[in-house]
Every structure is written in structure tokens, then in C-alpha cells.
mmCIF file of C-alpha atoms and ligand atoms in Angstrom:
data_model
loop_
_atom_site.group_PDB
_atom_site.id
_atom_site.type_symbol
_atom_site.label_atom_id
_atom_site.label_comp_id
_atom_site.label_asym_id
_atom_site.label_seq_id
_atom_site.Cartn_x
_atom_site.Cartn_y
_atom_site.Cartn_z
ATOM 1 C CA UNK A 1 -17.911 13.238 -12.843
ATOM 2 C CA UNK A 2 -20.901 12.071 -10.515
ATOM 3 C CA UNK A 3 -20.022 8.473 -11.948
ATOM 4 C CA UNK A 4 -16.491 8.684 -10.430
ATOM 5 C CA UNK A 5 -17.737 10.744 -7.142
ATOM 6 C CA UNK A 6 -19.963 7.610 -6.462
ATOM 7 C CA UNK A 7 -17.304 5.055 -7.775
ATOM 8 C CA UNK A 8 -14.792 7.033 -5.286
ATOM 9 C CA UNK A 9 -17.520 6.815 -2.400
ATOM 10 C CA UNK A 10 -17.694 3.228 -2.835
ATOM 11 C CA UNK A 11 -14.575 2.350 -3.348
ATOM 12 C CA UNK A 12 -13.657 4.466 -0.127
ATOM 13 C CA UNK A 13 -16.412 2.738 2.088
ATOM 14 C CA UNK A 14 -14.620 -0.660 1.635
ATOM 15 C CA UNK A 15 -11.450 0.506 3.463
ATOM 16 C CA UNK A 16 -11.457 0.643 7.750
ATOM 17 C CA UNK A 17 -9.978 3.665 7.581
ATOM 18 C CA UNK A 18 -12.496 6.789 7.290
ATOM 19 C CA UNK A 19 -12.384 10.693 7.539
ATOM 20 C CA UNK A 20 -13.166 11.481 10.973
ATOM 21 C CA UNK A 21 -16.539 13.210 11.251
ATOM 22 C CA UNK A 22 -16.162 16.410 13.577
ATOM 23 C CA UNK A 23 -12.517 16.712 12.349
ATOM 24 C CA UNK A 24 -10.932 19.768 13.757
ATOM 25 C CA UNK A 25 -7.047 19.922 12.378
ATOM 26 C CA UNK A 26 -5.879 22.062 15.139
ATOM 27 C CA UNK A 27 -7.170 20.518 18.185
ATOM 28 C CA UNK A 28 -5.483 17.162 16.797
ATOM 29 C CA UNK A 29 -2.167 18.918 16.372
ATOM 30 C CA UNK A 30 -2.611 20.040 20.092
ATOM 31 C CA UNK A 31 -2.922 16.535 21.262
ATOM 32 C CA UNK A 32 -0.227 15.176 19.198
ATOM 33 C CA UNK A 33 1.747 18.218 20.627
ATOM 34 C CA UNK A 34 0.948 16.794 24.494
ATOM 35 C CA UNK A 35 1.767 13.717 23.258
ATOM 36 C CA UNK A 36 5.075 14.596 22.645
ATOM 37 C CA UNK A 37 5.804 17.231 24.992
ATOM 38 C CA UNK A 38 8.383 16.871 28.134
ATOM 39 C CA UNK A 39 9.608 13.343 29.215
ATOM 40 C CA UNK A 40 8.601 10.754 27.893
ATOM 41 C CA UNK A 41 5.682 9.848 25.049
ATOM 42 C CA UNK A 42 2.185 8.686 25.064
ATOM 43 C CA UNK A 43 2.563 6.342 21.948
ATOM 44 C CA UNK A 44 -1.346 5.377 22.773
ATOM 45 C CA UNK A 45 -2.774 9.200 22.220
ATOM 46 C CA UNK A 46 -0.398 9.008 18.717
ATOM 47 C CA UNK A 47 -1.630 5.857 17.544
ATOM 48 C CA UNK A 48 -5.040 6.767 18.622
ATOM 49 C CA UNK A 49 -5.155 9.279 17.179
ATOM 50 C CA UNK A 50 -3.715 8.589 13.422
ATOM 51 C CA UNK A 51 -5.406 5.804 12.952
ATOM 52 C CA UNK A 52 -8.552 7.188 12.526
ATOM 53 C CA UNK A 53 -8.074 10.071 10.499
ATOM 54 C CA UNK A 54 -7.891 10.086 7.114
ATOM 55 C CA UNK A 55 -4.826 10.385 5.118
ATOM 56 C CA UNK A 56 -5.864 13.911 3.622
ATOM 57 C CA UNK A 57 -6.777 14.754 7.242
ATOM 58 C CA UNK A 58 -3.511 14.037 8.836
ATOM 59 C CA UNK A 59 -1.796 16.297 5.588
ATOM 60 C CA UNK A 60 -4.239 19.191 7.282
ATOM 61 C CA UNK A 61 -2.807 18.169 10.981
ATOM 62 C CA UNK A 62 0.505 18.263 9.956
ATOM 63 C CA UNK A 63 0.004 21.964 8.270
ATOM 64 C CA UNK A 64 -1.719 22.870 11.315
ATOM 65 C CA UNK A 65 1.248 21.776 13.877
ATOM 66 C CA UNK A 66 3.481 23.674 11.661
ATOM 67 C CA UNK A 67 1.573 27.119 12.144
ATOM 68 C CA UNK A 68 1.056 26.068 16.189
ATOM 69 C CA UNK A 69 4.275 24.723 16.902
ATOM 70 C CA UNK A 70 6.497 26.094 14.018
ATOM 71 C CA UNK A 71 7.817 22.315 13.840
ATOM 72 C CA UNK A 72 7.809 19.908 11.230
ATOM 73 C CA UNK A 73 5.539 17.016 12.816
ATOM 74 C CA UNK A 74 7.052 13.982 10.857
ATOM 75 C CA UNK A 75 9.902 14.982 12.396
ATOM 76 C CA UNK A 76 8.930 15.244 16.205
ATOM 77 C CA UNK A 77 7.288 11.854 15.655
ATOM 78 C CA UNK A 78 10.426 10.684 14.075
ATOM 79 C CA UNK A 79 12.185 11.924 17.388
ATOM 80 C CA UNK A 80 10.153 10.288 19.964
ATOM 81 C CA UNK A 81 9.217 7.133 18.177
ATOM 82 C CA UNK A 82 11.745 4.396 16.786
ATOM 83 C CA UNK A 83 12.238 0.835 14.906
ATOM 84 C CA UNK A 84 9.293 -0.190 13.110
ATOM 85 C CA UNK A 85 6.605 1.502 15.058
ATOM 86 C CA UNK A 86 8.290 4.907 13.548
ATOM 87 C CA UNK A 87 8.201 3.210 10.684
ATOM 88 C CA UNK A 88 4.584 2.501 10.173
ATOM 89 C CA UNK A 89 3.589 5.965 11.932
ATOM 90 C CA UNK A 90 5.993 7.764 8.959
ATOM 91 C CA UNK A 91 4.072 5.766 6.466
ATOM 92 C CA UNK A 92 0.467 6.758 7.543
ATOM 93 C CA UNK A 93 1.776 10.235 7.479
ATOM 94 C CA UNK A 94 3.352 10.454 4.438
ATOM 95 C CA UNK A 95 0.204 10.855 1.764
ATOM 96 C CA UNK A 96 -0.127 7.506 -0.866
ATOM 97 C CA UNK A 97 1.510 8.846 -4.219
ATOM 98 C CA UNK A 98 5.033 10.092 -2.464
ATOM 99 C CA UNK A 99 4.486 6.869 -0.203
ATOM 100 C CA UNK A 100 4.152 4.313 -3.293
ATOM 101 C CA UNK A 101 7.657 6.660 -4.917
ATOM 102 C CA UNK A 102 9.413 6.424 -1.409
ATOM 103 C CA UNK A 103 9.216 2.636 -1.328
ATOM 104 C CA UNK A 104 9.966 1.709 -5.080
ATOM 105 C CA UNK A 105 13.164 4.119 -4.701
ATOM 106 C CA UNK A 106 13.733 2.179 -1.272
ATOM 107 C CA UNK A 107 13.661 -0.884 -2.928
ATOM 108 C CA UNK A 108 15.886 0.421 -5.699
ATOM 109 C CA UNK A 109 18.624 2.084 -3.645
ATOM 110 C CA UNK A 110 21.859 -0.283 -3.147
ATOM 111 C CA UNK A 111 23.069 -3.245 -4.163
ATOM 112 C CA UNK A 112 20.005 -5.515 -4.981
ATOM 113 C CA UNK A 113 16.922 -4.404 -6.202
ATOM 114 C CA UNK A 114 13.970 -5.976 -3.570
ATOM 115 C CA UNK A 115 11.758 -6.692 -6.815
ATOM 116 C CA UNK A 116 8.892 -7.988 -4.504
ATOM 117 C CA UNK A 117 8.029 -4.220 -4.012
ATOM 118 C CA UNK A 118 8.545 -3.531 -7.602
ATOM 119 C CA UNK A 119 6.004 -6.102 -8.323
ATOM 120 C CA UNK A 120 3.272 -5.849 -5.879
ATOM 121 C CA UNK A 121 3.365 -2.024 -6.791
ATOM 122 C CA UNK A 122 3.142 -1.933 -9.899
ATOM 123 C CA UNK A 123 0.837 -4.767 -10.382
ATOM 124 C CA UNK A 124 -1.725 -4.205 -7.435
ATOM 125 C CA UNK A 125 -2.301 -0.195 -8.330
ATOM 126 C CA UNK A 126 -4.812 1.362 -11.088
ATOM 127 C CA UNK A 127 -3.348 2.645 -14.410
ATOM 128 C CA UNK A 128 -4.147 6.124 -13.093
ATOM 129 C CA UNK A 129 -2.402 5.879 -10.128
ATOM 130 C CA UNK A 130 0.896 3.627 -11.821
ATOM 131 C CA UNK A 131 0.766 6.946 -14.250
ATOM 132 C CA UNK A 132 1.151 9.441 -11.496
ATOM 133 C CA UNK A 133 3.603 7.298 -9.565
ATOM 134 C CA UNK A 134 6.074 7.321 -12.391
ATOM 135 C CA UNK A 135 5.398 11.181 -12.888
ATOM 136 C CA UNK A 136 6.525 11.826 -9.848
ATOM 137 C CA UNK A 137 9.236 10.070 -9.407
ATOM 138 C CA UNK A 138 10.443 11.622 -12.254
ATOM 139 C CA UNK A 139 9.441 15.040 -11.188
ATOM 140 C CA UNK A 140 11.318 14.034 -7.485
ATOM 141 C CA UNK A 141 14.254 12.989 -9.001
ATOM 142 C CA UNK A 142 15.790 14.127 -12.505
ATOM 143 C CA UNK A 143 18.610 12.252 -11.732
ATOM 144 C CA UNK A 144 17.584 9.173 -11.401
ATOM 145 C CA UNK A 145 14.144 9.480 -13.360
ATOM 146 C CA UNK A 146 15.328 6.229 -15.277
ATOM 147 C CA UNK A 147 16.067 4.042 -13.041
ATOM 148 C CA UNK A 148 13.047 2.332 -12.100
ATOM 149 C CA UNK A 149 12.841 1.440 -15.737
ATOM 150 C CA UNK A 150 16.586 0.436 -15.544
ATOM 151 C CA UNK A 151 15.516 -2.168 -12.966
ATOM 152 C CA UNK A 152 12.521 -3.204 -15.171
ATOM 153 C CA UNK A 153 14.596 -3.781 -17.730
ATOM 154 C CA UNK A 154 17.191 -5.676 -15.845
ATOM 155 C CA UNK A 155 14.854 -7.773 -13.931
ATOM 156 C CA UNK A 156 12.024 -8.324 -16.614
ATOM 157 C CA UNK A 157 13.833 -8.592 -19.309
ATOM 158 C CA UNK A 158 11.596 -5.413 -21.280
ATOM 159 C CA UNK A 159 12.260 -2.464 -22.604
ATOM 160 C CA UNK A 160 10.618 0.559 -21.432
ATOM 161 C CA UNK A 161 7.842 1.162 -23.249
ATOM 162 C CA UNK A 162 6.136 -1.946 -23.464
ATOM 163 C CA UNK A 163 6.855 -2.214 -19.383
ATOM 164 C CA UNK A 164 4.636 1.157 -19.187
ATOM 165 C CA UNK A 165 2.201 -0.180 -21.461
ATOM 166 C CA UNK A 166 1.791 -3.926 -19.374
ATOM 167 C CA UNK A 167 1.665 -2.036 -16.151
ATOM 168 C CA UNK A 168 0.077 1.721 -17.037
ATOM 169 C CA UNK A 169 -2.015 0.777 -19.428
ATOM 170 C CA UNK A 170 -4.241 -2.801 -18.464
ATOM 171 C CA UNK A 171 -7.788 -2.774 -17.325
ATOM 172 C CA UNK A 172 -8.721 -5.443 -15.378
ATOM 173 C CA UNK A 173 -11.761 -6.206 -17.002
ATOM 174 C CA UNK A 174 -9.911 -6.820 -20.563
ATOM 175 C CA UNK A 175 -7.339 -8.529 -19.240
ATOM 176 C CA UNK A 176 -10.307 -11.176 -17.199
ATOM 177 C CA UNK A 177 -11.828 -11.544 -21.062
ATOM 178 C CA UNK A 178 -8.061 -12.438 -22.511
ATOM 179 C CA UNK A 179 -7.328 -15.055 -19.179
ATOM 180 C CA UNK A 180 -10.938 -16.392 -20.725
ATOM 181 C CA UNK A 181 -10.250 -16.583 -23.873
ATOM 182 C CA UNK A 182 -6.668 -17.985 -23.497
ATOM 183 C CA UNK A 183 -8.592 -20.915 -21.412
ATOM 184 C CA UNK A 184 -10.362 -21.482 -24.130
ATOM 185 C CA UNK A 185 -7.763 -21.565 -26.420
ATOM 186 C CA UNK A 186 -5.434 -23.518 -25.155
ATOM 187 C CA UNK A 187 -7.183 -25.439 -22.068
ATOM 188 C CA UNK A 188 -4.614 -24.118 -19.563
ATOM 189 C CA UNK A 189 -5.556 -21.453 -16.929
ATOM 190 C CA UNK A 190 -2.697 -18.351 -17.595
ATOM 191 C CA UNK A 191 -1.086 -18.954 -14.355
ATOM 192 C CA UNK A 192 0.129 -22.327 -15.587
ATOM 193 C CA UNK A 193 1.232 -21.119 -18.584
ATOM 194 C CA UNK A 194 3.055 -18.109 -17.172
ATOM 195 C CA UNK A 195 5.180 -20.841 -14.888
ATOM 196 C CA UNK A 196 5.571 -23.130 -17.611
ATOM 197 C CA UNK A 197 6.979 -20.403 -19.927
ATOM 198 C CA UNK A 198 8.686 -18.037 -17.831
ATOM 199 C CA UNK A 199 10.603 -17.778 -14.682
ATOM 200 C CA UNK A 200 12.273 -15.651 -12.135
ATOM 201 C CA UNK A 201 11.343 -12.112 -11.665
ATOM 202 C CA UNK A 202 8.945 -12.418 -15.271
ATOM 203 C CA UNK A 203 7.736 -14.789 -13.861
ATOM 204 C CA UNK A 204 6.760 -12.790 -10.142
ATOM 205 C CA UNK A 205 5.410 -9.775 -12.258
ATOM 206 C CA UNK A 206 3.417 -11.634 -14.547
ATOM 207 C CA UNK A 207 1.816 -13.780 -11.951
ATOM 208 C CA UNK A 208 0.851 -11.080 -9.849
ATOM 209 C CA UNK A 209 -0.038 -9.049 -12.585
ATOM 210 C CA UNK A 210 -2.588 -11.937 -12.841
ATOM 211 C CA UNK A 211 -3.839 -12.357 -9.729
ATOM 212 C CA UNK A 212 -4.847 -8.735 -9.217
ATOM 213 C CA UNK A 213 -6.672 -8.839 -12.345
ATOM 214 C CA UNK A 214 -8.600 -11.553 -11.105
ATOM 215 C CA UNK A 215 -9.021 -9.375 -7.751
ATOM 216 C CA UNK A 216 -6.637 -7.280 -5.770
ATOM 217 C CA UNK A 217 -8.050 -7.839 -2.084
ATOM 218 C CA UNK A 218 -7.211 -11.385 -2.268
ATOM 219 C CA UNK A 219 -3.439 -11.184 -3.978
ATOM 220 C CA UNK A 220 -3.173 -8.618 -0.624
ATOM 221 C CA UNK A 221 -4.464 -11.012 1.773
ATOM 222 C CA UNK A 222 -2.129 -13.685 0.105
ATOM 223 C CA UNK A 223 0.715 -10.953 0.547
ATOM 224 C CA UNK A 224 0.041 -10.272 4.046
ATOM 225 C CA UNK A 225 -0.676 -14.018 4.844
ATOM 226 C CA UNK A 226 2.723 -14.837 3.810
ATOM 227 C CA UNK A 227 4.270 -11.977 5.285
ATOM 228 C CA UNK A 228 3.301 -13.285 8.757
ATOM 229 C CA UNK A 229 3.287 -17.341 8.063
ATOM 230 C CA UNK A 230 6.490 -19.372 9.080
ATOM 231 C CA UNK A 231 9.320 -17.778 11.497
ATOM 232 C CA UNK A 232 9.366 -14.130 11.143
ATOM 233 C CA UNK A 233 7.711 -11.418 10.114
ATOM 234 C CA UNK A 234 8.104 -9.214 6.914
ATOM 235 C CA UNK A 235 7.473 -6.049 8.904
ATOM 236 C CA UNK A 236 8.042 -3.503 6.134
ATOM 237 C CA UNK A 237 5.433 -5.682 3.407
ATOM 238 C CA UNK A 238 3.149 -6.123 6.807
ATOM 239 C CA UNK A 239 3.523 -2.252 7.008
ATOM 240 C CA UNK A 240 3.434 -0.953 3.231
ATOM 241 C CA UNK A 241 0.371 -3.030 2.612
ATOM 242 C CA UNK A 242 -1.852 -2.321 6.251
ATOM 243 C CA UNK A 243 -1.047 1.735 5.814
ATOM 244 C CA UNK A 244 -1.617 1.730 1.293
ATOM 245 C CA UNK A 245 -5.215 -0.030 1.621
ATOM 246 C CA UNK A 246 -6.418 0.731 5.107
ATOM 247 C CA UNK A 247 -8.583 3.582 3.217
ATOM 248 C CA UNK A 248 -9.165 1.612 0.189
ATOM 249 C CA UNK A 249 -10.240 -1.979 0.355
ATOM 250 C CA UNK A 250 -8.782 -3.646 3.772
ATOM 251 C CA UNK A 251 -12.831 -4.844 4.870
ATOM 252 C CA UNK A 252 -12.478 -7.029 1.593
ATOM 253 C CA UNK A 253 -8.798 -8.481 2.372
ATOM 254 C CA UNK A 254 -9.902 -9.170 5.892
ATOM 255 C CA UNK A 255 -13.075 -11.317 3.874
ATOM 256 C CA UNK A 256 -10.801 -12.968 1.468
ATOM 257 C CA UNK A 257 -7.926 -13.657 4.194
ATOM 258 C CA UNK A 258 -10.933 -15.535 6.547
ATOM 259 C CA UNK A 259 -11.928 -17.394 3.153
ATOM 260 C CA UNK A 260 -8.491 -18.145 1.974
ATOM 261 C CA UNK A 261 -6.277 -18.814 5.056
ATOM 262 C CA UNK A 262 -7.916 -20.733 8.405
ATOM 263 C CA UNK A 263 -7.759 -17.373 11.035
ATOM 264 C CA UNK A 264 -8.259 -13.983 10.552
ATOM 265 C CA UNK A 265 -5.914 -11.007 9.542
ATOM 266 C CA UNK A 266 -6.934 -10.380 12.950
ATOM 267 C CA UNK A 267 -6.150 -12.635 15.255
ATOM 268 C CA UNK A 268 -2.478 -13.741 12.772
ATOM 269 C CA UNK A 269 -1.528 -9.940 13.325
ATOM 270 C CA UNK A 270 -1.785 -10.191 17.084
ATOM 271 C CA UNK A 271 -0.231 -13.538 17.001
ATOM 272 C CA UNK A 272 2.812 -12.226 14.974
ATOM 273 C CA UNK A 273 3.532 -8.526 16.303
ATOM 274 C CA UNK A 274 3.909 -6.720 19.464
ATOM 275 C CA UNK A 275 3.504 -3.719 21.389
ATOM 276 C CA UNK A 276 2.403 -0.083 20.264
ATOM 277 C CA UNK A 277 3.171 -1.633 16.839
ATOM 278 C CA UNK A 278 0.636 -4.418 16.861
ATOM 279 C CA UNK A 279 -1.790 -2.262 18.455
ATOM 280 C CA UNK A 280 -1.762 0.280 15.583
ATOM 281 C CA UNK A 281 -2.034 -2.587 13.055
ATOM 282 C CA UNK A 282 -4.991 -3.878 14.408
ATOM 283 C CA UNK A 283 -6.526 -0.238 14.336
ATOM 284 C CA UNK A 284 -6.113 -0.593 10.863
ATOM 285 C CA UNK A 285 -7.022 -3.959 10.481
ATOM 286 C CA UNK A 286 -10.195 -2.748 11.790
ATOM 287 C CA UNK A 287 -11.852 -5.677 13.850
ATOM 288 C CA UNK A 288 -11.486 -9.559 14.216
ATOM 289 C CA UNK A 289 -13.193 -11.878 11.257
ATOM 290 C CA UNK A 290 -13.066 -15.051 13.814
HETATM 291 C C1 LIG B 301 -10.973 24.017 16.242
HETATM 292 O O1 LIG B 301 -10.691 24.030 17.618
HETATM 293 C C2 LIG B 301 -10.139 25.269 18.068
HETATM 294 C C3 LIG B 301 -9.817 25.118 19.528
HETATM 295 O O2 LIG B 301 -9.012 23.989 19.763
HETATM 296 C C4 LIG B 301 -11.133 26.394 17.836
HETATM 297 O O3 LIG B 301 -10.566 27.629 18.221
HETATM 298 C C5 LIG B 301 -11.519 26.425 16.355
HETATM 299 O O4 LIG B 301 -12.546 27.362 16.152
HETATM 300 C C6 LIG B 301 -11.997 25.068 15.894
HETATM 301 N N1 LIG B 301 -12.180 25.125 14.448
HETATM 302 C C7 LIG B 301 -13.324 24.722 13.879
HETATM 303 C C8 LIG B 301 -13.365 24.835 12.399
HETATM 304 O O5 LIG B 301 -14.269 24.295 14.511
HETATM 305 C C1 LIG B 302 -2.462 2.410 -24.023
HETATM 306 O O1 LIG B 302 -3.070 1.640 -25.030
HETATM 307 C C2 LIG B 302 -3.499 2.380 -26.138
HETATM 308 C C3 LIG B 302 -4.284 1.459 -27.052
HETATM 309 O O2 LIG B 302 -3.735 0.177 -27.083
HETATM 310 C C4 LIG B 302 -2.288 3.032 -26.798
HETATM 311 O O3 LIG B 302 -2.687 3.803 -27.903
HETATM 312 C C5 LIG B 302 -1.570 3.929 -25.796
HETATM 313 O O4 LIG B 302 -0.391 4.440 -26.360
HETATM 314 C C6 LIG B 302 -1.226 3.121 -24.549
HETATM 315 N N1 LIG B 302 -0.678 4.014 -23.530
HETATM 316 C C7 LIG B 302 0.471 3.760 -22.901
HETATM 317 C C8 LIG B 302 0.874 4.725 -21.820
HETATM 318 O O5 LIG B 302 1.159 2.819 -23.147
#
């Protein structure tokens, strides 16, 4: 238990994200509340605000409005903020388990699947947390319990169980010894097997699947990097993957992005976004790399 107290301490000191120290759940409701209140909204005080509390903390703010204001904050925010700044303010209120379920049953709803959310998902979180994902987005939905696996299926080609065991069930450290011992084997690095051998979506979920075994920060600062490069920007990946590891490990993206790419997360974030939006993103980003 101490082991994983300390291993949670550590992990939670690489994110840019941290509890606020003289925390006080009801004075933050009140300000959110002013915020808010009459004409107009001071989307500064909100973004402020949010962005440096923790995600547990913001849970206690929200209970905490509730017994104030007998309102539902999500949903005042969602009536005084729109477009993708409501977006990204929804997502750092909403806490990470129901937040991973909400966008893998986003990306399932309709016509097409968007498997890139499957993927970086399912491949990018620990066993653990893949286990209590699927629980409960079974628990949240009976009626459609199966159809994340339905998409697995479809799109990788698997049946269920062994798509629980690839994704629930790896440890990084085993699967660094097999990339090893593959090498050895048969002189090719996995990657260049895996795109020899296999294609389309397979082909996505093994290679990622890869790549965060060999070390999640930098598959996210690839994923962000080509979320912003070219004409455009991915706003919902740039989004999903600022708010999911803003408490967990964003101080080692930011290291891997300067390594990896020629600018900072930094300085490409201000470069691609705009307004309240970009200034909340680079609350989270947490400070320029330059
Ligand atoms: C939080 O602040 C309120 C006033 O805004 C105060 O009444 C309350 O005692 C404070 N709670 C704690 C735990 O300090
Ligand atoms: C995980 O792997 C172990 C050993 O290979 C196996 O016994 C167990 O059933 C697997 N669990 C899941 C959820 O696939």
C-alpha cells in the first residue's frame, strides 16, 4: 500500500496540474457563481479558476454549488460557455473514468466508428484503469455494454476476449522484454514488422500499442504534435489529451515534444488556438519549453 501511495505521489508530481493547497470547495463555487451571475460571463475567473484545481477538487466544487445554488454546475457552465471552449471546460469537469467512457461511446455513436479514439484509449491507459473503463461502460449502459467490443471486433479483426487480454492485460515492462527479444530474433524492430504484416486499423492499434510500451509521454506528444501540424486543428484530440494527462504526466510530454518536434507544446498551442480556449490550454500546458 505505501509502495503504491509513493508510486501515486510520483506519478502525480509529473502532471502540471496539482491539488490546490488552501482549497476551500465553497468559496470556489461562490466565485464560479459571480462568474456566471447577471449579464454577461467572466470566462477568465472560470478558466482561472479550473485549471488549477484538481480533478477530485472540482467533483467537491461542483457538490458544493449544488448545496449553495441548488444548480447543477456543468450545466450553468454549459449555459454561458459554447463551441469548443465548453467543450474543454465539460471535460475538466467531468472526473477521468466517465470522461475516458464518454469519449469511446462518442466515438462509437453513428455511422463510423472514429477508431483513433478507440486506439489511443485503449492503448495509452494502465490495465487497471482499461479494466474499470470497460466496467463502467457496462454498468452505464446495459444496452449497449457490447458494443465497444462490437467495434473491436469489426475494426481489429478479434474476438473479444483476446481484445481484453491485448489491451487489459499487458505490462509494459513484459511487453519492452518481448520487442527485445523479437529484435533479436528476427533482426527487425516490431514496428516494422507490425507494418509489414498488418494494416489498417490492426495495424493503428498495434502500433500504438507499441509505442506506449516503449513510453506513453512521447506517443502523446506525437498525438498532440500532429493534432496541431498542417492546416487545422484536431480540437477534440488537442482537448481529450491536454484535460486526461494534465494531472498525470503532461511535464514529460512537454520534454519529449521539445526533444521530438523543433518548438514547444507551448509556443505550437498558442500558434494554433485562440481566445479563452488557448488560454486555458496553456494553463494546462503549464509553461513554455523554448
Ligand atoms: C470555506 O469558506 C467559507 C466562507 O467562504 C467558510 O465559512 C468556511 O468555514 C470555509 N471552510 C473551511 C474548511 O475553511
Ligand atoms: C491476464 O493474463 C493472465 C496470465 O496470462 C490470465 O490468466 C488472465 O486470464 C488474463 N486476464 C485477462 C483479463 O485477460
Amino acid at each position: 500500500i505505501i509502495f503504491c501511495l509513493i508510486f501515486s505521489m510520483l506519478q502525480a508530481s509529473r502532471g502540471t496540474v496539482k491539488p490546490s493547497l488552501n482549497f476551500n470547495a465553497t468559496t470556489d463555487a461562490e466565485v464560479l457563481y459571480k462568474a456566471m451571475k447577471g449579464l454577461g460571463t467572466n470566462e477568465d475567473a472560470i478558466l482561472e479558476l479550473l485549471t488549477a484545481r484538481s480533478n477530485a477538487q472540482r467533483q467537491d466544487i461542483k457538490i458544493a454549488y449544488k448545496t449553495l445554488f441548488g444548480k447543477d454546475l456543468v450545466d450553468n457552465l454549459k449555459g454561458e460557455l459554447g463551441g469548443k471552449f465548453e467543450t474543454l471546460i465539460v471535460a475538466l469537469m467531468t472526473p477521468p473514468i466517465a470522461y475516458d467512457v464518454t469519449s469511446l461511446r462518442n466515438a462509437i455513436k453513428g455511422a463510423g466508428t472514429d477508431e483513433k479514439v478507440l486506439v489511443e484509449i485503449l492503448a495509452s491507459r494502465t490495465p487497471q484503469q482499461v479494466k474499470e473503463i470497460v466496467a463502467a461502460y457496462r454498468k452505464g449502459n446495459t444496452h449497449m455494454h457490447n458494443v465497444l467490443f462490437k467495434a473491436g471486433e469489426q475494426k481489429f479483426g478479434t474476438d473479444e476476449q483476446t481484445f481484453v487480454t491485448i489491451l487489459g492485460n499487458r505490462s509494459a515492462e513484459h511487453l519492452k522484454k518481448v520487442f527485445d527479444a523479437y529484435m533479436k530474433l528476427s533482426g527487425y524492430e516490431m514496428e516494422e514488422s507490425i507494418k509489414r504484416e498488418t494494416s489498417g486499423s490492426l495495424e493503428d492499434l498495434l502500433l500504438a500499442v507499441v509505442k506506449c510500451a516503449r513510453s506513453v509521454p512521447a506517443y502523446f506528444a506525437e498525438t498532440l504534435y500532429y493534432a496541431m501540424k498542417g492546416a487545422g486543428t484536431d480540437d477534440n484530440t488537442l482537448i481529450r489529451v491536454m484535460v486526461s494527462r494534465s494531472e498525470i504526466d503532461m511535464l514529460d510530454i512537454r520534454a519529449d515534444f521539445r526533444r521530438m518536434f523543433a518548438c514547444s507544446l507551448f509556443s505550437m498551442i498558442k500558434g494554433d488556438t485562440g481566445g479563452d480556449f488557448r488560454k486555458a490550454l496553456l494553463l494546462l500546458c503549464g509553461g513554455d519549453d523554448a
